[in-house]
Amino acid sequence: MPEVIFAGPAGRLEGRYQPSKEKSAPIAIVLHPHPQFGGTMNNKIVYDLFYMFQKRDFTTLRFNFRGIGRSQGEFDHGTGELSDAAAALDWVQSLHPDSKSCWVAGYSFGSWIGMQLLMRRPEIEGFISVAPQPNTYDFSFLAPCPSSGLIIHGDADKVAPPKDVQGLVDKLHTQKGITITQKTIPGANHFFANDAELLIQECADYLDRRLAGELADPRPKRLR
């Protein structure tokens, strides 16, 4: 798994990148939790999501947002981090011009950034949002949400209370043309302390079903 450095809006960004052997394989980008609370690309859940995609022959990238590890720049309260994510996707696409589709997965703060990237990039056809925090971050930009995806969280999460996540899910369920799948892990907290393996199993099951043509409404492909 090559360590990579690529250009970002505030300087270089550090990542881990695993290309697929298949030229037209889909791309997956995995986004880490909050930079100011210990979030890095080496977070175990981010690491495990990366390998989940890689095992399914995606071209896969995880990276450190600005100011983390060897990534240059300073924390920018989400605005700059969204630009970092867009630059990361641009970089992978420049290496894989035959890839026609992309997935984004994010954990906590990373899920908020990932959902914003989803709104900007029509080639993103699926998302996995782990423990999003609609009580902390504004998700009103999802109007409408352009792609089907998974929202997965724990029912003992005190950082992102289940009732707030449920409100986000309920709002997305009213939108036509997409399918939002929700999974709630009993007893799991925001950090999935004893439930990380089950979390990844649920995410992998969802991804496998999507790759088999389930859990998403057939619809015209958005133009890039």
CSV table of N, CA and C in Angstrom, one decimal, residues 65-138:
chain,number,residue,atom,x,y,z
A,65,PHE,N,-6.4,15.1,6.6
A,65,PHE,CA,-6.8,16.4,6.3
A,65,PHE,C,-5.7,17.4,6.6
A,66,ARG,N,-5.8,18.6,6.1
A,66,ARG,CA,-4.7,19.6,6.4
A,66,ARG,C,-4.4,19.7,7.9
A,67,GLY,N,-3.1,19.8,8.1
A,67,GLY,CA,-2.6,20.0,9.5
A,67,GLY,C,-2.4,18.8,10.3
A,68,ILE,N,-2.7,17.6,9.7
A,68,ILE,CA,-2.6,16.3,10.4
A,68,ILE,C,-1.5,15.5,9.8
A,69,GLY,N,-0.6,14.9,10.6
A,69,GLY,CA,0.5,14.1,10.1
A,69,GLY,C,1.4,15.0,9.2
A,70,ARG,N,1.7,14.5,8.0
A,70,ARG,CA,2.5,15.2,7.1
A,70,ARG,C,1.7,16.1,6.2
A,71,SER,N,0.4,16.3,6.4
A,71,SER,CA,-0.4,17.2,5.6
A,71,SER,C,-0.2,18.6,6.0
A,72,GLN,N,0.0,19.5,5.1
A,72,GLN,CA,0.3,20.9,5.4
A,72,GLN,C,-1.0,21.7,5.6
A,73,GLY,N,-0.9,22.8,6.2
A,73,GLY,CA,-2.1,23.7,6.4
A,73,GLY,C,-2.5,23.6,7.9
A,74,GLU,N,-3.7,24.3,8.1
A,74,GLU,CA,-4.3,24.4,9.4
A,74,GLU,C,-5.7,24.0,9.4
A,75,PHE,N,-6.3,23.5,10.5
A,75,PHE,CA,-7.7,23.2,10.5
A,75,PHE,C,-8.5,24.4,10.1
A,76,ASP,N,-9.6,24.1,9.3
A,76,ASP,CA,-10.4,25.1,8.7
A,76,ASP,C,-11.9,24.9,8.9
A,77,HIS,N,-12.2,24.3,9.9
A,77,HIS,CA,-13.6,24.2,10.4
A,77,HIS,C,-14.6,23.6,9.3
A,78,GLY,N,-14.0,22.8,8.4
A,78,GLY,CA,-14.8,22.0,7.4
A,78,GLY,C,-14.7,22.6,6.0
A,79,THR,N,-14.6,23.9,5.9
A,79,THR,CA,-14.5,24.5,4.5
A,79,THR,C,-13.3,24.0,3.8
A,80,GLY,N,-12.1,24.1,4.4
A,80,GLY,CA,-10.9,23.7,3.8
A,80,GLY,C,-10.8,22.2,3.7
A,81,GLU,N,-11.3,21.5,4.7
A,81,GLU,CA,-11.3,20.0,4.6
A,81,GLU,C,-12.1,19.5,3.5
A,82,LEU,N,-13.2,20.2,3.1
A,82,LEU,CA,-14.0,19.8,2.0
A,82,LEU,C,-13.2,20.0,0.7
A,83,SER,N,-12.4,21.1,0.6
A,83,SER,CA,-11.5,21.3,-0.5
A,83,SER,C,-10.4,20.3,-0.6
A,84,ASP,N,-9.9,19.8,0.6
A,84,ASP,CA,-9.0,18.8,0.6
A,84,ASP,C,-9.5,17.5,0.0
A,85,ALA,N,-10.8,17.2,0.4
A,85,ALA,CA,-11.4,15.9,-0.1
A,85,ALA,C,-11.6,16.0,-1.6
A,86,ALA,N,-12.0,17.2,-2.1
A,86,ALA,CA,-12.2,17.4,-3.5
A,86,ALA,C,-10.9,17.2,-4.3
A,87,ALA,N,-9.8,17.8,-3.7
A,87,ALA,CA,-8.5,17.6,-4.3
A,87,ALA,C,-8.0,16.2,-4.3
A,88,ALA,N,-8.3,15.4,-3.2
A,88,ALA,CA,-8.0,14.0,-3.2
A,88,ALA,C,-8.7,13.2,-4.3
A,89,LEU,N,-10.0,13.5,-4.5
A,89,LEU,CA,-10.7,12.8,-5.5
A,89,LEU,C,-10.1,13.2,-6.9
A,90,ASP,N,-9.8,14.5,-7.1
A,90,ASP,CA,-9.2,14.9,-8.3
A,90,ASP,C,-7.9,14.1,-8.6
A,91,TRP,N,-7.1,14.0,-7.6
A,91,TRP,CA,-5.8,13.3,-7.7
A,91,TRP,C,-6.0,11.9,-8.1
A,92,VAL,N,-6.9,11.2,-7.5
A,92,VAL,CA,-7.1,9.8,-7.9
A,92,VAL,C,-7.7,9.6,-9.3
A,93,GLN,N,-8.6,10.5,-9.6
A,93,GLN,CA,-9.2,10.5,-10.9
A,93,GLN,C,-8.2,10.8,-12.0
A,94,SER,N,-7.2,11.6,-11.7
A,94,SER,CA,-6.2,11.9,-12.7
A,94,SER,C,-5.3,10.7,-13.0
A,95,LEU,N,-5.2,9.8,-12.1
A,95,LEU,CA,-4.5,8.6,-12.2
A,95,LEU,C,-5.3,7.4,-12.9
A,96,HIS,N,-6.6,7.6,-12.7
A,96,HIS,CA,-7.6,6.5,-13.2
A,96,HIS,C,-8.7,7.2,-14.0
A,97,PRO,N,-8.3,7.7,-15.2
A,97,PRO,CA,-9.3,8.4,-16.0
A,97,PRO,C,-10.4,7.5,-16.5
A,98,ASP,N,-10.2,6.1,-16.5
A,98,ASP,CA,-11.2,5.2,-17.0
A,98,ASP,C,-12.2,4.8,-15.9
A,99,SER,N,-12.0,5.3,-14.7
A,99,SER,CA,-12.9,4.9,-13.7
A,99,SER,C,-14.2,5.8,-13.8
A,100,LYS,N,-15.3,5.2,-13.8
A,100,LYS,CA,-16.6,6.0,-14.1
A,100,LYS,C,-17.4,6.3,-12.8
A,101,SER,N,-17.1,5.7,-11.7
A,101,SER,CA,-17.9,5.9,-10.5
A,101,SER,C,-17.0,6.0,-9.3
A,102,CYS,N,-17.6,6.4,-8.2
A,102,CYS,CA,-16.9,6.7,-7.0
A,102,CYS,C,-17.8,6.5,-5.8
A,103,TRP,N,-17.2,6.0,-4.7
A,103,TRP,CA,-17.9,6.0,-3.4
A,103,TRP,C,-17.2,6.8,-2.4
A,104,VAL,N,-17.9,7.4,-1.4
A,104,VAL,CA,-17.2,8.1,-0.4
A,104,VAL,C,-17.7,7.5,1.0
A,105,ALA,N,-16.8,7.3,1.9
A,105,ALA,CA,-17.1,6.8,3.2
A,105,ALA,C,-16.5,7.8,4.2
A,106,GLY,N,-17.2,8.1,5.2
A,106,GLY,CA,-16.7,9.0,6.3
A,106,GLY,C,-17.2,8.6,7.6
A,107,TYR,N,-16.3,8.9,8.6
A,107,TYR,CA,-16.7,8.6,10.0
A,107,TYR,C,-16.7,9.9,10.8
A,108,SER,N,-17.8,10.1,11.5
A,108,SER,CA,-18.0,11.3,12.4
A,108,SER,C,-17.9,12.6,11.6
A,109,PHE,N,-16.9,13.4,11.9
A,109,PHE,CA,-16.6,14.6,11.1
A,109,PHE,C,-16.4,14.3,9.6
A,110,GLY,N,-15.8,13.2,9.4
A,110,GLY,CA,-15.5,12.8,8.0
A,110,GLY,C,-16.8,12.5,7.2
A,111,SER,N,-17.8,12.0,7.9
A,111,SER,CA,-19.1,11.8,7.3
A,111,SER,C,-19.8,13.1,6.8
A,112,TRP,N,-19.6,14.1,7.6
A,112,TRP,CA,-20.1,15.4,7.2
A,112,TRP,C,-19.4,16.0,6.0
A,113,ILE,N,-18.1,15.8,5.9
A,113,ILE,CA,-17.3,16.3,4.8
A,113,ILE,C,-17.7,15.4,3.6
A,114,GLY,N,-17.9,14.1,3.8
A,114,GLY,CA,-18.2,13.2,2.7
A,114,GLY,C,-19.6,13.5,2.1
A,115,MET,N,-20.5,13.8,2.9
A,115,MET,CA,-21.9,14.1,2.4
A,115,MET,C,-21.9,15.5,1.6
A,116,GLN,N,-21.0,16.4,2.0
A,116,GLN,CA,-20.9,17.6,1.2
A,116,GLN,C,-20.2,17.3,-0.1
A,117,LEU,N,-19.2,16.5,-0.1
A,117,LEU,CA,-18.5,16.1,-1.4
A,117,LEU,C,-19.5,15.4,-2.3
A,118,LEU,N,-20.4,14.6,-1.8
A,118,LEU,CA,-21.4,13.9,-2.5
A,118,LEU,C,-22.3,14.9,-3.3
A,119,MET,N,-22.6,16.1,-2.7
A,119,MET,CA,-23.4,17.1,-3.4
A,119,MET,C,-22.7,17.7,-4.5
A,120,ARG,N,-21.4,17.8,-4.5
A,120,ARG,CA,-20.6,18.5,-5.5
A,120,ARG,C,-20.2,17.6,-6.7
A,121,ARG,N,-20.1,16.3,-6.5
A,121,ARG,CA,-19.5,15.4,-7.4
A,121,ARG,C,-20.5,14.4,-7.9
A,122,PRO,N,-21.1,14.6,-9.1
A,122,PRO,CA,-22.1,13.7,-9.6
A,122,PRO,C,-21.6,12.2,-9.9
A,123,GLU,N,-20.3,12.0,-10.0
A,123,GLU,CA,-19.8,10.7,-10.2
A,123,GLU,C,-19.9,9.8,-8.9
A,124,ILE,N,-20.2,10.4,-7.8
A,124,ILE,CA,-20.3,9.6,-6.5
A,124,ILE,C,-21.6,9.0,-6.5
A,125,GLU,N,-21.6,7.7,-6.5
A,125,GLU,CA,-22.9,6.9,-6.7
A,125,GLU,C,-23.3,6.2,-5.4
A,126,GLY,N,-22.5,6.2,-4.4
A,126,GLY,CA,-22.9,5.6,-3.1
A,126,GLY,C,-22.1,6.2,-2.0
A,127,PHE,N,-22.6,6.2,-0.8
A,127,PHE,CA,-21.9,6.7,0.4
A,127,PHE,C,-22.2,5.8,1.6
A,128,ILE,N,-21.2,5.8,2.5
A,128,ILE,CA,-21.3,5.2,3.8
A,128,ILE,C,-21.0,6.3,4.8
A,129,SER,N,-22.0,6.6,5.7
A,129,SER,CA,-21.9,7.7,6.7
A,129,SER,C,-21.9,7.0,8.0
A,130,VAL,N,-20.8,7.0,8.7
A,130,VAL,CA,-20.6,6.3,10.0
A,130,VAL,C,-20.7,7.4,11.1
A,131,ALA,N,-21.7,7.2,12.0
A,131,ALA,CA,-21.9,8.1,13.2
A,131,ALA,C,-21.9,9.6,12.8
A,132,PRO,N,-22.8,10.0,11.8
A,132,PRO,CA,-22.9,11.4,11.5
A,132,PRO,C,-23.4,12.2,12.7
A,133,GLN,N,-23.1,13.5,12.7
A,133,GLN,CA,-23.5,14.3,13.9
A,133,GLN,C,-24.4,15.5,13.5
A,134,PRO,N,-25.6,15.2,13.1
A,134,PRO,CA,-26.5,16.3,12.7
A,134,PRO,C,-26.8,17.3,13.9
A,135,ASN,N,-26.5,16.9,15.1
A,135,ASN,CA,-26.7,17.8,16.3
A,135,ASN,C,-25.6,18.8,16.3
A,136,THR,N,-24.4,18.6,15.7
A,136,THR,CA,-23.3,19.4,15.7
A,136,THR,C,-23.1,20.1,14.4
A,137,TYR,N,-23.3,19.4,13.3
A,137,TYR,CA,-23.0,20.0,11.9
A,137,TYR,C,-24.4,20.1,11.1
A,138,ASP,N,-24.4,21.1,10.3
A,138,ASP,CA,-25.6,21.4,9.5
A,138,ASP,C,-25.6,20.5,8.3
